[in-house]
Amino acid sequence: AHLGLHRMSFGSRSLTSPSAADKAREQACKAVGCEACNLLGLPKTEHCGAIEFHHIKVGNVVVSHQAGYALGLWHHQGRSKPGWSRDRMLEKYGPNLLDHKVRFHAQFGSDQTMLNGQNDRIGYQREEIPARRKERRGDSPTARPTKIFRGFA
């Protein structure tokens, strides 16, 4: 039965469309600017580009619309400001999530740390990111049940 929910694709997984509360939180996050630039102590006028919303994934699954934080174009997608070289961007703003994920998290903290910082900045209740687990055959909700061999008749 259709419940009036729309699906959004993020990689190989989907989420329902964001609720009004999800959209309000995302806008609040964007209003305070890039979380990585905030951690660098930069004023909003010097942030690394237009602000986007990074949805946190565990494995290849988007956790929720609530589990995310704002990042500028450089920190999110590695896109330089007009007239700036990538080297200049890296020198001023540090690593970006797309090209330097390990270095990004080493400098700015884990996704959970970034989420907590953004939530503190906007005065929002924290959401815990579930632990990553290894998917096993049959874990998918659309997977067919595994037949069990019970011997020959």
mmCIF file with all atom_site columns, C-alpha atoms in Angstrom:
data_model
loop_
_atom_site.group_PDB
_atom_site.id
_atom_site.type_symbol
_atom_site.label_atom_id
_atom_site.label_alt_id
_atom_site.label_comp_id
_atom_site.label_asym_id
_atom_site.label_entity_id
_atom_site.label_seq_id
_atom_site.pdbx_PDB_ins_code
_atom_site.Cartn_x
_atom_site.Cartn_y
_atom_site.Cartn_z
_atom_site.occupancy
_atom_site.B_iso_or_equiv
_atom_site.pdbx_formal_charge
_atom_site.auth_seq_id
_atom_site.auth_comp_id
_atom_site.auth_asym_id
_atom_site.auth_atom_id
_atom_site.pdbx_PDB_model_num
ATOM 1   C CA . ALA A 1 1   ? 0.000  0.000   0.000  1.00 0.00 ? 1   ALA A CA 1
ATOM 2   C CA . HIS A 1 2   ? 1.242  3.487   -0.877 1.00 0.00 ? 2   HIS A CA 1
ATOM 3   C CA . LEU A 1 3   ? 1.606  5.617   2.251  1.00 0.00 ? 3   LEU A CA 1
ATOM 4   C CA . GLY A 1 4   ? 2.259  8.902   0.472  1.00 0.00 ? 4   GLY A CA 1
ATOM 5   C CA . LEU A 1 5   ? 6.001  8.579   1.041  1.00 0.00 ? 5   LEU A CA 1
ATOM 6   C CA . HIS A 1 6   ? 8.419  9.431   -1.727 1.00 0.00 ? 6   HIS A CA 1
ATOM 7   C CA . ARG A 1 7   ? 11.784 7.733   -2.044 1.00 0.00 ? 7   ARG A CA 1
ATOM 8   C CA . MET A 1 8   ? 15.083 9.548   -2.412 1.00 0.00 ? 8   MET A CA 1
ATOM 9   C CA . SER A 1 9   ? 18.091 7.728   -3.777 1.00 0.00 ? 9   SER A CA 1
ATOM 10  C CA . PHE A 1 10  ? 21.499 8.087   -2.079 1.00 0.00 ? 10  PHE A CA 1
ATOM 11  C CA . GLY A 1 11  ? 23.927 5.772   -3.794 1.00 0.00 ? 11  GLY A CA 1
ATOM 12  C CA . SER A 1 12  ? 22.475 2.301   -3.755 1.00 0.00 ? 12  SER A CA 1
ATOM 13  C CA . ARG A 1 13  ? 20.050 2.936   -0.873 1.00 0.00 ? 13  ARG A CA 1
ATOM 14  C CA . SER A 1 14  ? 16.971 5.118   -0.428 1.00 0.00 ? 14  SER A CA 1
ATOM 15  C CA . LEU A 1 15  ? 15.250 7.211   2.216  1.00 0.00 ? 15  LEU A CA 1
ATOM 16  C CA . THR A 1 16  ? 11.745 8.549   2.352  1.00 0.00 ? 16  THR A CA 1
ATOM 17  C CA . SER A 1 17  ? 11.367 12.260  1.610  1.00 0.00 ? 17  SER A CA 1
ATOM 18  C CA . PRO A 1 18  ? 12.401 14.516  4.499  1.00 0.00 ? 18  PRO A CA 1
ATOM 19  C CA . SER A 1 19  ? 9.697  15.612  6.941  1.00 0.00 ? 19  SER A CA 1
ATOM 20  C CA . ALA A 1 20  ? 9.082  19.244  7.874  1.00 0.00 ? 20  ALA A CA 1
ATOM 21  C CA . ALA A 1 21  ? 11.215 18.703  11.005 1.00 0.00 ? 21  ALA A CA 1
ATOM 22  C CA . ASP A 1 22  ? 14.028 17.210  8.880  1.00 0.00 ? 22  ASP A CA 1
ATOM 23  C CA . LYS A 1 23  ? 13.926 20.195  6.515  1.00 0.00 ? 23  LYS A CA 1
ATOM 24  C CA . ALA A 1 24  ? 13.924 22.661  9.440  1.00 0.00 ? 24  ALA A CA 1
ATOM 25  C CA . ARG A 1 25  ? 16.998 21.007  11.005 1.00 0.00 ? 25  ARG A CA 1
ATOM 26  C CA . GLU A 1 26  ? 18.810 20.973  7.654  1.00 0.00 ? 26  GLU A CA 1
ATOM 27  C CA . GLN A 1 27  ? 18.096 24.688  7.185  1.00 0.00 ? 27  GLN A CA 1
ATOM 28  C CA . ALA A 1 28  ? 19.312 25.434  10.734 1.00 0.00 ? 28  ALA A CA 1
ATOM 29  C CA . CYS A 1 29  ? 22.538 23.538  9.993  1.00 0.00 ? 29  CYS A CA 1
ATOM 30  C CA . LYS A 1 30  ? 23.069 25.425  6.728  1.00 0.00 ? 30  LYS A CA 1
ATOM 31  C CA . ALA A 1 31  ? 22.395 28.736  8.491  1.00 0.00 ? 31  ALA A CA 1
ATOM 32  C CA . VAL A 1 32  ? 25.406 28.283  10.810 1.00 0.00 ? 32  VAL A CA 1
ATOM 33  C CA . GLY A 1 33  ? 27.623 27.333  7.871  1.00 0.00 ? 33  GLY A CA 1
ATOM 34  C CA . CYS A 1 34  ? 30.227 24.705  7.148  1.00 0.00 ? 34  CYS A CA 1
ATOM 35  C CA . GLU A 1 35  ? 30.935 22.678  10.289 1.00 0.00 ? 35  GLU A CA 1
ATOM 36  C CA . ALA A 1 36  ? 34.574 22.075  9.291  1.00 0.00 ? 36  ALA A CA 1
ATOM 37  C CA . CYS A 1 37  ? 35.117 25.830  8.713  1.00 0.00 ? 37  CYS A CA 1
ATOM 38  C CA . ASN A 1 38  ? 33.466 26.519  12.071 1.00 0.00 ? 38  ASN A CA 1
ATOM 39  C CA . LEU A 1 39  ? 35.954 24.128  13.699 1.00 0.00 ? 39  LEU A CA 1
ATOM 40  C CA . LEU A 1 40  ? 38.767 26.043  11.985 1.00 0.00 ? 40  LEU A CA 1
ATOM 41  C CA . GLY A 1 41  ? 37.445 29.194  13.668 1.00 0.00 ? 41  GLY A CA 1
ATOM 42  C CA . LEU A 1 42  ? 36.719 30.946  10.380 1.00 0.00 ? 42  LEU A CA 1
ATOM 43  C CA . PRO A 1 43  ? 34.017 33.616  10.200 1.00 0.00 ? 43  PRO A CA 1
ATOM 44  C CA . LYS A 1 44  ? 31.054 32.620  8.047  1.00 0.00 ? 44  LYS A CA 1
ATOM 45  C CA . THR A 1 45  ? 32.116 35.138  5.386  1.00 0.00 ? 45  THR A CA 1
ATOM 46  C CA . GLU A 1 46  ? 35.320 33.109  4.868  1.00 0.00 ? 46  GLU A CA 1
ATOM 47  C CA . HIS A 1 47  ? 33.758 29.631  4.663  1.00 0.00 ? 47  HIS A CA 1
ATOM 48  C CA . CYS A 1 48  ? 34.840 27.294  1.874  1.00 0.00 ? 48  CYS A CA 1
ATOM 49  C CA . GLY A 1 49  ? 31.915 27.767  -0.502 1.00 0.00 ? 49  GLY A CA 1
ATOM 50  C CA . ALA A 1 50  ? 28.168 27.373  -0.817 1.00 0.00 ? 50  ALA A CA 1
ATOM 51  C CA . ILE A 1 51  ? 26.700 25.281  1.985  1.00 0.00 ? 51  ILE A CA 1
ATOM 52  C CA . GLU A 1 52  ? 25.403 21.762  1.357  1.00 0.00 ? 52  GLU A CA 1
ATOM 53  C CA . PHE A 1 53  ? 24.073 19.067  3.675  1.00 0.00 ? 53  PHE A CA 1
ATOM 54  C CA . HIS A 1 54  ? 26.168 15.919  4.154  1.00 0.00 ? 54  HIS A CA 1
ATOM 55  C CA . HIS A 1 55  ? 24.074 12.822  4.975  1.00 0.00 ? 55  HIS A CA 1
ATOM 56  C CA . ILE A 1 56  ? 26.023 10.386  7.133  1.00 0.00 ? 56  ILE A CA 1
ATOM 57  C CA . LYS A 1 57  ? 26.237 6.822   5.828  1.00 0.00 ? 57  LYS A CA 1
ATOM 58  C CA . VAL A 1 58  ? 27.037 3.635   7.690  1.00 0.00 ? 58  VAL A CA 1
ATOM 59  C CA . GLY A 1 59  ? 28.456 1.334   5.070  1.00 0.00 ? 59  GLY A CA 1
ATOM 60  C CA . ASN A 1 60  ? 26.519 2.457   2.020  1.00 0.00 ? 60  ASN A CA 1
ATOM 61  C CA . VAL A 1 61  ? 23.292 3.169   3.918  1.00 0.00 ? 61  VAL A CA 1
ATOM 62  C CA . VAL A 1 62  ? 22.174 6.720   4.675  1.00 0.00 ? 62  VAL A CA 1
ATOM 63  C CA . VAL A 1 63  ? 21.362 6.733   8.406  1.00 0.00 ? 63  VAL A CA 1
ATOM 64  C CA . SER A 1 64  ? 18.527 9.296   8.380  1.00 0.00 ? 64  SER A CA 1
ATOM 65  C CA . HIS A 1 65  ? 17.762 12.854  7.371  1.00 0.00 ? 65  HIS A CA 1
ATOM 66  C CA . GLN A 1 66  ? 18.548 13.862  10.964 1.00 0.00 ? 66  GLN A CA 1
ATOM 67  C CA . ALA A 1 67  ? 22.024 12.315  10.852 1.00 0.00 ? 67  ALA A CA 1
ATOM 68  C CA . GLY A 1 68  ? 23.934 14.877  8.847  1.00 0.00 ? 68  GLY A CA 1
ATOM 69  C CA . TYR A 1 69  ? 25.762 18.178  9.036  1.00 0.00 ? 69  TYR A CA 1
ATOM 70  C CA . ALA A 1 70  ? 26.452 21.187  6.850  1.00 0.00 ? 70  ALA A CA 1
ATOM 71  C CA . LEU A 1 71  ? 29.629 21.415  4.795  1.00 0.00 ? 71  LEU A CA 1
ATOM 72  C CA . GLY A 1 72  ? 30.813 23.931  2.219  1.00 0.00 ? 72  GLY A CA 1
ATOM 73  C CA . LEU A 1 73  ? 31.495 22.891  -1.372 1.00 0.00 ? 73  LEU A CA 1
ATOM 74  C CA . TRP A 1 74  ? 35.207 22.355  -0.676 1.00 0.00 ? 74  TRP A CA 1
ATOM 75  C CA . HIS A 1 75  ? 34.803 20.232  2.452  1.00 0.00 ? 75  HIS A CA 1
ATOM 76  C CA . HIS A 1 76  ? 31.878 18.244  0.975  1.00 0.00 ? 76  HIS A CA 1
ATOM 77  C CA . GLN A 1 77  ? 32.748 17.756  -2.698 1.00 0.00 ? 77  GLN A CA 1
ATOM 78  C CA . GLY A 1 78  ? 36.283 19.090  -3.082 1.00 0.00 ? 78  GLY A CA 1
ATOM 79  C CA . ARG A 1 79  ? 35.138 21.978  -5.301 1.00 0.00 ? 79  ARG A CA 1
ATOM 80  C CA . SER A 1 80  ? 37.406 25.030  -5.213 1.00 0.00 ? 80  SER A CA 1
ATOM 81  C CA . LYS A 1 81  ? 36.242 28.615  -4.941 1.00 0.00 ? 81  LYS A CA 1
ATOM 82  C CA . PRO A 1 82  ? 36.349 30.484  -8.269 1.00 0.00 ? 82  PRO A CA 1
ATOM 83  C CA . GLY A 1 83  ? 39.918 31.583  -8.969 1.00 0.00 ? 83  GLY A CA 1
ATOM 84  C CA . TRP A 1 84  ? 41.399 29.381  -6.218 1.00 0.00 ? 84  TRP A CA 1
ATOM 85  C CA . SER A 1 85  ? 43.700 26.437  -6.951 1.00 0.00 ? 85  SER A CA 1
ATOM 86  C CA . ARG A 1 86  ? 43.174 23.107  -5.197 1.00 0.00 ? 86  ARG A CA 1
ATOM 87  C CA . ASP A 1 87  ? 46.525 23.601  -3.423 1.00 0.00 ? 87  ASP A CA 1
ATOM 88  C CA . ARG A 1 88  ? 45.411 26.996  -2.109 1.00 0.00 ? 88  ARG A CA 1
ATOM 89  C CA . MET A 1 89  ? 42.098 25.506  -0.933 1.00 0.00 ? 89  MET A CA 1
ATOM 90  C CA . LEU A 1 90  ? 43.905 22.635  0.803  1.00 0.00 ? 90  LEU A CA 1
ATOM 91  C CA . GLU A 1 91  ? 46.321 25.049  2.491  1.00 0.00 ? 91  GLU A CA 1
ATOM 92  C CA . LYS A 1 92  ? 43.586 27.366  3.830  1.00 0.00 ? 92  LYS A CA 1
ATOM 93  C CA . TYR A 1 93  ? 40.756 24.896  4.534  1.00 0.00 ? 93  TYR A CA 1
ATOM 94  C CA . GLY A 1 94  ? 42.445 21.538  5.006  1.00 0.00 ? 94  GLY A CA 1
ATOM 95  C CA . PRO A 1 95  ? 41.334 18.214  3.526  1.00 0.00 ? 95  PRO A CA 1
ATOM 96  C CA . ASN A 1 96  ? 37.934 17.598  1.981  1.00 0.00 ? 96  ASN A CA 1
ATOM 97  C CA . LEU A 1 97  ? 35.680 14.624  2.593  1.00 0.00 ? 97  LEU A CA 1
ATOM 98  C CA . LEU A 1 98  ? 35.536 13.426  -1.014 1.00 0.00 ? 98  LEU A CA 1
ATOM 99  C CA . ASP A 1 99  ? 39.250 13.278  -1.844 1.00 0.00 ? 99  ASP A CA 1
ATOM 100 C CA . HIS A 1 100 ? 40.830 12.914  1.607  1.00 0.00 ? 100 HIS A CA 1
ATOM 101 C CA . LYS A 1 101 ? 38.278 11.147  3.824  1.00 0.00 ? 101 LYS A CA 1
ATOM 102 C CA . VAL A 1 102 ? 40.793 9.707   6.312  1.00 0.00 ? 102 VAL A CA 1
ATOM 103 C CA . ARG A 1 103 ? 42.700 13.010  6.616  1.00 0.00 ? 103 ARG A CA 1
ATOM 104 C CA . PHE A 1 104 ? 39.396 14.932  6.866  1.00 0.00 ? 104 PHE A CA 1
ATOM 105 C CA . HIS A 1 105 ? 38.215 12.822  9.817  1.00 0.00 ? 105 HIS A CA 1
ATOM 106 C CA . ALA A 1 106 ? 41.678 12.918  11.425 1.00 0.00 ? 106 ALA A CA 1
ATOM 107 C CA . GLN A 1 107 ? 41.603 16.721  11.387 1.00 0.00 ? 107 GLN A CA 1
ATOM 108 C CA . PHE A 1 108 ? 37.911 17.430  12.087 1.00 0.00 ? 108 PHE A CA 1
ATOM 109 C CA . GLY A 1 109 ? 36.720 14.312  13.929 1.00 0.00 ? 109 GLY A CA 1
ATOM 110 C CA . SER A 1 110 ? 34.440 11.383  13.196 1.00 0.00 ? 110 SER A CA 1
ATOM 111 C CA . ASP A 1 111 ? 30.981 11.757  11.671 1.00 0.00 ? 111 ASP A CA 1
ATOM 112 C CA . GLN A 1 112 ? 29.562 11.390  15.199 1.00 0.00 ? 112 GLN A CA 1
ATOM 113 C CA . THR A 1 113 ? 31.830 14.193  16.459 1.00 0.00 ? 113 THR A CA 1
ATOM 114 C CA . MET A 1 114 ? 30.833 16.430  13.538 1.00 0.00 ? 114 MET A CA 1
ATOM 115 C CA . LEU A 1 115 ? 27.144 15.627  14.097 1.00 0.00 ? 115 LEU A CA 1
ATOM 116 C CA . ASN A 1 116 ? 27.408 16.385  17.832 1.00 0.00 ? 116 ASN A CA 1
ATOM 117 C CA . GLY A 1 117 ? 29.202 19.671  17.151 1.00 0.00 ? 117 GLY A CA 1
ATOM 118 C CA . GLN A 1 118 ? 26.628 20.772  14.596 1.00 0.00 ? 118 GLN A CA 1
ATOM 119 C CA . ASN A 1 119 ? 23.767 19.788  16.921 1.00 0.00 ? 119 ASN A CA 1
ATOM 120 C CA . ASP A 1 120 ? 25.359 21.754  19.784 1.00 0.00 ? 120 ASP A CA 1
ATOM 121 C CA . ARG A 1 121 ? 25.803 24.748  17.471 1.00 0.00 ? 121 ARG A CA 1
ATOM 122 C CA . ILE A 1 122 ? 22.094 24.745  16.524 1.00 0.00 ? 122 ILE A CA 1
ATOM 123 C CA . GLY A 1 123 ? 20.832 23.635  19.958 1.00 0.00 ? 123 GLY A CA 1
ATOM 124 C CA . TYR A 1 124 ? 19.454 20.313  18.736 1.00 0.00 ? 124 TYR A CA 1
ATOM 125 C CA . GLN A 1 125 ? 19.071 16.946  20.479 1.00 0.00 ? 125 GLN A CA 1
ATOM 126 C CA . ARG A 1 126 ? 21.819 14.549  19.491 1.00 0.00 ? 126 ARG A CA 1
ATOM 127 C CA . GLU A 1 127 ? 21.301 11.490  17.341 1.00 0.00 ? 127 GLU A CA 1
ATOM 128 C CA . GLU A 1 128 ? 23.601 8.511   17.731 1.00 0.00 ? 128 GLU A CA 1
ATOM 129 C CA . ILE A 1 129 ? 24.930 6.901   14.583 1.00 0.00 ? 129 ILE A CA 1
ATOM 130 C CA . PRO A 1 130 ? 24.410 3.132   14.621 1.00 0.00 ? 130 PRO A CA 1
ATOM 131 C CA . ALA A 1 131 ? 27.542 0.989   14.570 1.00 0.00 ? 131 ALA A CA 1
ATOM 132 C CA . ARG A 1 132 ? 28.562 -0.345  11.181 1.00 0.00 ? 132 ARG A CA 1
ATOM 133 C CA . ARG A 1 133 ? 27.944 -4.011  10.784 1.00 0.00 ? 133 ARG A CA 1
ATOM 134 C CA . LYS A 1 134 ? 29.039 -6.311  8.053  1.00 0.00 ? 134 LYS A CA 1
ATOM 135 C CA . GLU A 1 135 ? 26.138 -7.319  5.824  1.00 0.00 ? 135 GLU A CA 1
ATOM 136 C CA . ARG A 1 136 ? 25.778 -11.033 5.406  1.00 0.00 ? 136 ARG A CA 1
ATOM 137 C CA . ARG A 1 137 ? 23.984 -12.900 2.703  1.00 0.00 ? 137 ARG A CA 1
ATOM 138 C CA . GLY A 1 138 ? 20.292 -12.755 3.404  1.00 0.00 ? 138 GLY A CA 1
ATOM 139 C CA . ASP A 1 139 ? 20.456 -9.521  5.449  1.00 0.00 ? 139 ASP A CA 1
ATOM 140 C CA . SER A 1 140 ? 18.858 -7.496  2.675  1.00 0.00 ? 140 SER A CA 1
ATOM 141 C CA . PRO A 1 141 ? 15.100 -6.974  3.157  1.00 0.00 ? 141 PRO A CA 1
ATOM 142 C CA . THR A 1 142 ? 14.624 -7.935  -0.502 1.00 0.00 ? 142 THR A CA 1
ATOM 143 C CA . ALA A 1 143 ? 16.849 -11.019 -0.414 1.00 0.00 ? 143 ALA A CA 1
ATOM 144 C CA . ARG A 1 144 ? 15.302 -14.384 -1.038 1.00 0.00 ? 144 ARG A CA 1
ATOM 145 C CA . PRO A 1 145 ? 15.331 -16.803 1.876  1.00 0.00 ? 145 PRO A CA 1
ATOM 146 C CA . THR A 1 146 ? 18.166 -19.281 1.812  1.00 0.00 ? 146 THR A CA 1
ATOM 147 C CA . LYS A 1 147 ? 17.032 -22.870 1.193  1.00 0.00 ? 147 LYS A CA 1
ATOM 148 C CA . ILE A 1 148 ? 18.234 -25.274 3.819  1.00 0.00 ? 148 ILE A CA 1
ATOM 149 C CA . PHE A 1 149 ? 19.313 -28.711 2.593  1.00 0.00 ? 149 PHE A CA 1
ATOM 150 C CA . ARG A 1 150 ? 17.614 -31.311 4.754  1.00 0.00 ? 150 ARG A CA 1
ATOM 151 C CA . GLY A 1 151 ? 19.020 -34.394 3.039  1.00 0.00 ? 151 GLY A CA 1
ATOM 152 C CA . PHE A 1 152 ? 17.644 -36.639 0.315  1.00 0.00 ? 152 PHE A CA 1
ATOM 153 C CA . ALA A 1 153 ? 14.114 -37.975 0.588  1.00 0.00 ? 153 ALA A CA 1
#
